[in-house]
Amino acid sequence: MKFEALSREFYQKPTLELSSNLIGTYLVHEHSSGTLAVKIVEVEAYLGAVDRAAHSFGNRRTKRTEVMFGGAGSVYMYQMHRQVLMNVVSGPEGTPEAILIRAGEPILGESLMQEFRDGRKKLEWTNGPGKLSKALDVSMEYYGHKWWEQPLYIAKGESVQSIETGPRVGIGNSLEAVHYPYRFFEKDNPYVSKFRP
């Protein structure tokens, strides 16, 4: 299976539009043991300075959020509960917005994913953001990488029949931001994370 990385220009659009456009694309990791790929089926948008749920709310600029200020298409990685979470930086330079990749459907490299996920059931390999990073064996080393460059990149995928939206997950202390419909997911895809608030 051959993958074609999406260009830098693909990321030059408003964050919510980009979020929807990411559904159905392929997330590819050319690992030393073989190529791994999933179809992206769920993402969450975080609108930076005006979004209480975003790490960069109020234009908070720290060592962790620095890459978010550099313009669209960079890889923003962070750790939570010992898990690594992958994000697509979005928005123009100086506007720290990002899109969390929440879940994917395995496309290629399933035997490796099974190994990296310790033999768990297939439906549990990639149905959450931390699980996804483990299944693809992606680490914090990719912080600041560009999503159009190998070996970790987003590639042209397939059209999705129906995309739904809803509130984001795990942001209960974010006041009004709890209700924003900034989670995008492929309708009825079994790999969408179990959270459907």
mmCIF file of C-alpha atoms in Angstrom:
data_model
loop_
_atom_site.group_PDB
_atom_site.id
_atom_site.type_symbol
_atom_site.label_atom_id
_atom_site.label_comp_id
_atom_site.label_asym_id
_atom_site.label_seq_id
_atom_site.Cartn_x
_atom_site.Cartn_y
_atom_site.Cartn_z
ATOM 1 C CA MET A 1 0.000 0.000 0.000
ATOM 2 C CA LYS A 2 1.424 3.352 -1.019
ATOM 3 C CA PHE A 3 0.722 6.571 0.874
ATOM 4 C CA GLU A 4 0.931 10.145 -0.358
ATOM 5 C CA ALA A 5 1.638 12.731 2.342
ATOM 6 C CA LEU A 6 -0.691 15.716 2.398
ATOM 7 C CA SER A 7 1.054 18.975 1.534
ATOM 8 C CA ARG A 8 1.845 21.862 3.830
ATOM 9 C CA GLU A 9 -1.017 23.743 2.169
ATOM 10 C CA PHE A 10 -3.583 21.217 3.433
ATOM 11 C CA TYR A 11 -3.177 22.627 6.950
ATOM 12 C CA GLN A 12 -3.758 26.257 5.932
ATOM 13 C CA LYS A 13 -7.449 26.455 6.830
ATOM 14 C CA PRO A 14 -9.539 27.353 9.882
ATOM 15 C CA THR A 15 -9.180 24.863 12.727
ATOM 16 C CA LEU A 16 -12.757 23.556 12.704
ATOM 17 C CA GLU A 17 -12.682 23.034 8.942
ATOM 18 C CA LEU A 18 -9.320 21.292 9.178
ATOM 19 C CA SER A 19 -10.680 19.062 11.950
ATOM 20 C CA SER A 20 -13.477 17.849 9.708
ATOM 21 C CA ASN A 21 -11.066 17.396 6.791
ATOM 22 C CA LEU A 22 -8.784 15.163 8.873
ATOM 23 C CA ILE A 23 -11.491 12.523 9.263
ATOM 24 C CA GLY A 24 -10.750 9.798 6.716
ATOM 25 C CA THR A 25 -7.096 10.727 6.167
ATOM 26 C CA TYR A 26 -4.344 8.232 6.990
ATOM 27 C CA LEU A 27 -1.929 8.634 9.880
ATOM 28 C CA VAL A 28 1.263 6.827 8.876
ATOM 29 C CA HIS A 29 4.375 5.889 10.858
ATOM 30 C CA GLU A 30 7.229 4.393 8.881
ATOM 31 C CA HIS A 31 8.577 2.452 11.825
ATOM 32 C CA SER A 32 11.932 0.663 11.770
ATOM 33 C CA SER A 33 10.044 -2.644 12.017
ATOM 34 C CA GLY A 34 7.532 -1.842 9.261
ATOM 35 C CA THR A 35 4.953 0.696 8.130
ATOM 36 C CA LEU A 36 1.980 1.318 10.411
ATOM 37 C CA ALA A 37 -1.131 3.198 9.284
ATOM 38 C CA VAL A 38 -4.585 4.043 10.596
ATOM 39 C CA LYS A 39 -7.522 5.925 9.157
ATOM 40 C CA ILE A 40 -8.255 8.912 11.396
ATOM 41 C CA VAL A 41 -11.835 8.528 12.655
ATOM 42 C CA GLU A 42 -12.005 10.978 15.580
ATOM 43 C CA VAL A 43 -10.409 14.323 16.463
ATOM 44 C CA GLU A 44 -10.971 17.230 18.853
ATOM 45 C CA ALA A 45 -10.333 20.898 18.074
ATOM 46 C CA TYR A 46 -8.887 23.339 20.621
ATOM 47 C CA LEU A 47 -9.188 27.011 19.719
ATOM 48 C CA GLY A 48 -6.279 28.435 21.648
ATOM 49 C CA ALA A 49 -6.525 31.778 23.378
ATOM 50 C CA VAL A 50 -10.345 31.877 23.541
ATOM 51 C CA ASP A 51 -10.887 28.214 24.488
ATOM 52 C CA ARG A 52 -10.746 27.426 28.217
ATOM 53 C CA ALA A 53 -10.061 23.761 27.439
ATOM 54 C CA ALA A 54 -6.927 24.549 25.406
ATOM 55 C CA HIS A 55 -3.430 24.361 26.876
ATOM 56 C CA SER A 56 -2.827 27.757 25.280
ATOM 57 C CA PHE A 57 -5.942 29.471 26.693
ATOM 58 C CA GLY A 58 -5.239 33.177 27.175
ATOM 59 C CA ASN A 59 -2.209 32.839 24.865
ATOM 60 C CA ARG A 60 -0.382 30.911 27.597
ATOM 61 C CA ARG A 61 3.088 30.374 26.194
ATOM 62 C CA THR A 62 5.221 27.740 27.920
ATOM 63 C CA LYS A 63 7.930 25.292 26.942
ATOM 64 C CA ARG A 64 5.170 22.755 26.314
ATOM 65 C CA THR A 65 2.933 24.996 24.181
ATOM 66 C CA GLU A 66 5.689 26.825 22.272
ATOM 67 C CA VAL A 67 5.268 24.792 19.067
ATOM 68 C CA MET A 68 1.597 25.823 18.880
ATOM 69 C CA PHE A 69 2.607 29.429 18.170
ATOM 70 C CA GLY A 70 4.633 28.503 15.087
ATOM 71 C CA GLY A 71 1.933 28.024 12.479
ATOM 72 C CA ALA A 72 -0.129 25.178 11.095
ATOM 73 C CA GLY A 73 1.116 21.667 10.369
ATOM 74 C CA SER A 74 3.568 21.053 13.190
ATOM 75 C CA VAL A 75 3.302 18.107 15.570
ATOM 76 C CA TYR A 76 2.288 19.050 19.113
ATOM 77 C CA MET A 77 2.882 16.173 21.522
ATOM 78 C CA TYR A 78 2.229 16.068 25.226
ATOM 79 C CA GLN A 79 2.078 13.462 27.953
ATOM 80 C CA MET A 80 -0.888 12.727 30.195
ATOM 81 C CA HIS A 81 -0.998 9.837 32.665
ATOM 82 C CA ARG A 82 2.193 8.460 31.090
ATOM 83 C CA GLN A 83 0.522 8.410 27.688
ATOM 84 C CA VAL A 84 1.684 10.390 24.668
ATOM 85 C CA LEU A 85 -0.986 12.327 22.768
ATOM 86 C CA MET A 86 -0.593 13.485 19.150
ATOM 87 C CA ASN A 87 -1.914 16.831 17.922
ATOM 88 C CA VAL A 88 -1.940 18.789 14.680
ATOM 89 C CA VAL A 89 -1.029 22.460 15.181
ATOM 90 C CA SER A 90 -3.530 24.630 13.333
ATOM 91 C CA GLY A 91 -4.310 28.287 12.787
ATOM 92 C CA PRO A 92 -1.974 31.040 11.545
ATOM 93 C CA GLU A 93 1.384 31.768 13.120
ATOM 94 C CA GLY A 94 0.974 33.327 16.563
ATOM 95 C CA THR A 95 -2.495 31.780 17.012
ATOM 96 C CA PRO A 96 -1.944 28.705 19.203
ATOM 97 C CA GLU A 97 -4.652 26.293 18.101
ATOM 98 C CA ALA A 98 -4.426 22.512 17.762
ATOM 99 C CA ILE A 99 -6.354 19.351 16.940
ATOM 100 C CA LEU A 100 -6.027 16.228 19.078
ATOM 101 C CA ILE A 101 -6.058 12.972 17.113
ATOM 102 C CA ARG A 102 -8.337 10.844 19.287
ATOM 103 C CA ALA A 103 -8.780 7.562 17.420
ATOM 104 C CA GLY A 104 -7.983 5.635 14.260
ATOM 105 C CA GLU A 105 -8.969 2.485 12.394
ATOM 106 C CA PRO A 106 -6.070 0.086 11.659
ATOM 107 C CA ILE A 107 -5.182 -0.023 7.948
ATOM 108 C CA LEU A 108 -1.654 -1.439 7.741
ATOM 109 C CA GLY A 109 0.810 -3.086 10.116
ATOM 110 C CA GLU A 110 -1.742 -4.875 12.265
ATOM 111 C CA SER A 111 0.657 -7.531 13.571
ATOM 112 C CA LEU A 112 2.965 -4.802 14.861
ATOM 113 C CA MET A 113 0.059 -2.911 16.415
ATOM 114 C CA GLN A 114 -1.008 -6.055 18.207
ATOM 115 C CA GLU A 115 2.523 -6.435 19.553
ATOM 116 C CA PHE A 116 2.720 -2.793 20.671
ATOM 117 C CA ARG A 117 -0.709 -3.100 22.329
ATOM 118 C CA ASP A 118 0.307 -6.238 24.274
ATOM 119 C CA GLY A 119 -2.092 -8.580 22.509
ATOM 120 C CA ARG A 120 -5.275 -6.681 23.369
ATOM 121 C CA LYS A 121 -8.432 -7.055 21.282
ATOM 122 C CA LYS A 122 -8.199 -5.288 17.932
ATOM 123 C CA LEU A 123 -11.017 -2.851 18.751
ATOM 124 C CA GLU A 124 -8.973 -1.671 21.737
ATOM 125 C CA TRP A 125 -5.738 -0.988 19.879
ATOM 126 C CA THR A 126 -6.454 2.508 18.596
ATOM 127 C CA ASN A 127 -9.784 3.719 20.060
ATOM 128 C CA GLY A 128 -8.310 6.479 22.204
ATOM 129 C CA PRO A 129 -5.494 9.041 21.881
ATOM 130 C CA GLY A 130 -3.008 7.340 24.209
ATOM 131 C CA LYS A 131 -3.810 3.914 22.774
ATOM 132 C CA LEU A 132 -3.237 5.253 19.274
ATOM 133 C CA SER A 133 0.269 6.486 20.088
ATOM 134 C CA LYS A 134 1.139 3.136 21.676
ATOM 135 C CA ALA A 135 -0.198 1.162 18.719
ATOM 136 C CA LEU A 136 1.895 3.236 16.311
ATOM 137 C CA ASP A 137 4.879 3.284 18.716
ATOM 138 C CA VAL A 138 5.070 7.090 18.596
ATOM 139 C CA SER A 139 7.011 8.932 21.300
ATOM 140 C CA MET A 140 7.671 12.516 22.389
ATOM 141 C CA GLU A 141 10.627 12.653 20.002
ATOM 142 C CA TYR A 142 8.245 13.890 17.305
ATOM 143 C CA TYR A 143 7.407 17.113 19.142
ATOM 144 C CA GLY A 144 7.905 19.931 16.599
ATOM 145 C CA HIS A 145 8.085 17.576 13.613
ATOM 146 C CA LYS A 146 6.077 18.542 10.488
ATOM 147 C CA TRP A 147 3.056 16.447 9.584
ATOM 148 C CA TRP A 148 3.990 16.381 5.882
ATOM 149 C CA GLU A 149 7.458 14.883 6.523
ATOM 150 C CA GLN A 150 8.459 11.247 6.937
ATOM 151 C CA PRO A 151 8.583 9.053 8.949
ATOM 152 C CA LEU A 152 5.433 10.264 10.792
ATOM 153 C CA TYR A 153 2.940 11.943 8.484
ATOM 154 C CA ILE A 154 -0.693 12.360 7.477
ATOM 155 C CA ALA A 155 -1.570 11.056 4.026
ATOM 156 C CA LYS A 156 -4.449 11.284 1.579
ATOM 157 C CA GLY A 157 -7.181 8.924 2.656
ATOM 158 C CA GLU A 158 -10.730 8.044 1.775
ATOM 159 C CA SER A 159 -13.983 9.948 1.793
ATOM 160 C CA VAL A 160 -16.189 9.457 4.827
ATOM 161 C CA GLN A 161 -19.949 9.152 4.373
ATOM 162 C CA SER A 162 -21.020 10.933 7.525
ATOM 163 C CA ILE A 163 -19.164 13.021 10.119
ATOM 164 C CA GLU A 164 -20.806 13.845 13.430
ATOM 165 C CA THR A 165 -19.865 16.423 16.055
ATOM 166 C CA GLY A 166 -20.266 16.598 19.807
ATOM 167 C CA PRO A 167 -18.697 17.867 23.032
ATOM 168 C CA ARG A 168 -15.073 17.050 23.772
ATOM 169 C CA VAL A 169 -13.967 14.477 26.342
ATOM 170 C CA GLY A 170 -12.392 14.879 29.781
ATOM 171 C CA ILE A 171 -12.522 18.673 30.091
ATOM 172 C CA GLY A 172 -15.010 18.949 32.952
ATOM 173 C CA ASN A 173 -13.276 21.935 34.577
ATOM 174 C CA SER A 174 -13.508 24.160 31.498
ATOM 175 C CA LEU A 175 -16.765 26.025 32.245
ATOM 176 C CA GLU A 176 -18.625 26.918 29.034
ATOM 177 C CA ALA A 177 -16.018 25.157 26.876
ATOM 178 C CA VAL A 178 -17.365 21.805 28.090
ATOM 179 C CA HIS A 179 -20.297 22.184 25.709
ATOM 180 C CA TYR A 180 -18.511 23.305 22.534
ATOM 181 C CA PRO A 181 -19.202 20.777 19.704
ATOM 182 C CA TYR A 182 -15.556 20.542 18.725
ATOM 183 C CA ARG A 183 -15.236 16.736 18.592
ATOM 184 C CA PHE A 184 -15.518 15.344 15.062
ATOM 185 C CA PHE A 185 -15.932 11.635 14.358
ATOM 186 C CA GLU A 186 -16.993 9.207 11.648
ATOM 187 C CA LYS A 187 -20.544 8.079 12.299
ATOM 188 C CA ASP A 188 -20.880 4.438 13.379
ATOM 189 C CA ASN A 189 -17.158 3.667 13.099
ATOM 190 C CA PRO A 190 -16.380 1.086 15.832
ATOM 191 C CA TYR A 191 -12.955 2.591 16.485
ATOM 192 C CA VAL A 192 -14.327 5.926 17.703
ATOM 193 C CA SER A 193 -13.445 6.162 21.399
ATOM 194 C CA LYS A 194 -16.038 4.855 23.837
ATOM 195 C CA PHE A 195 -16.796 8.371 25.075
ATOM 196 C CA ARG A 196 -19.984 9.707 23.526
ATOM 197 C CA PRO A 197 -21.162 12.357 26.024
#
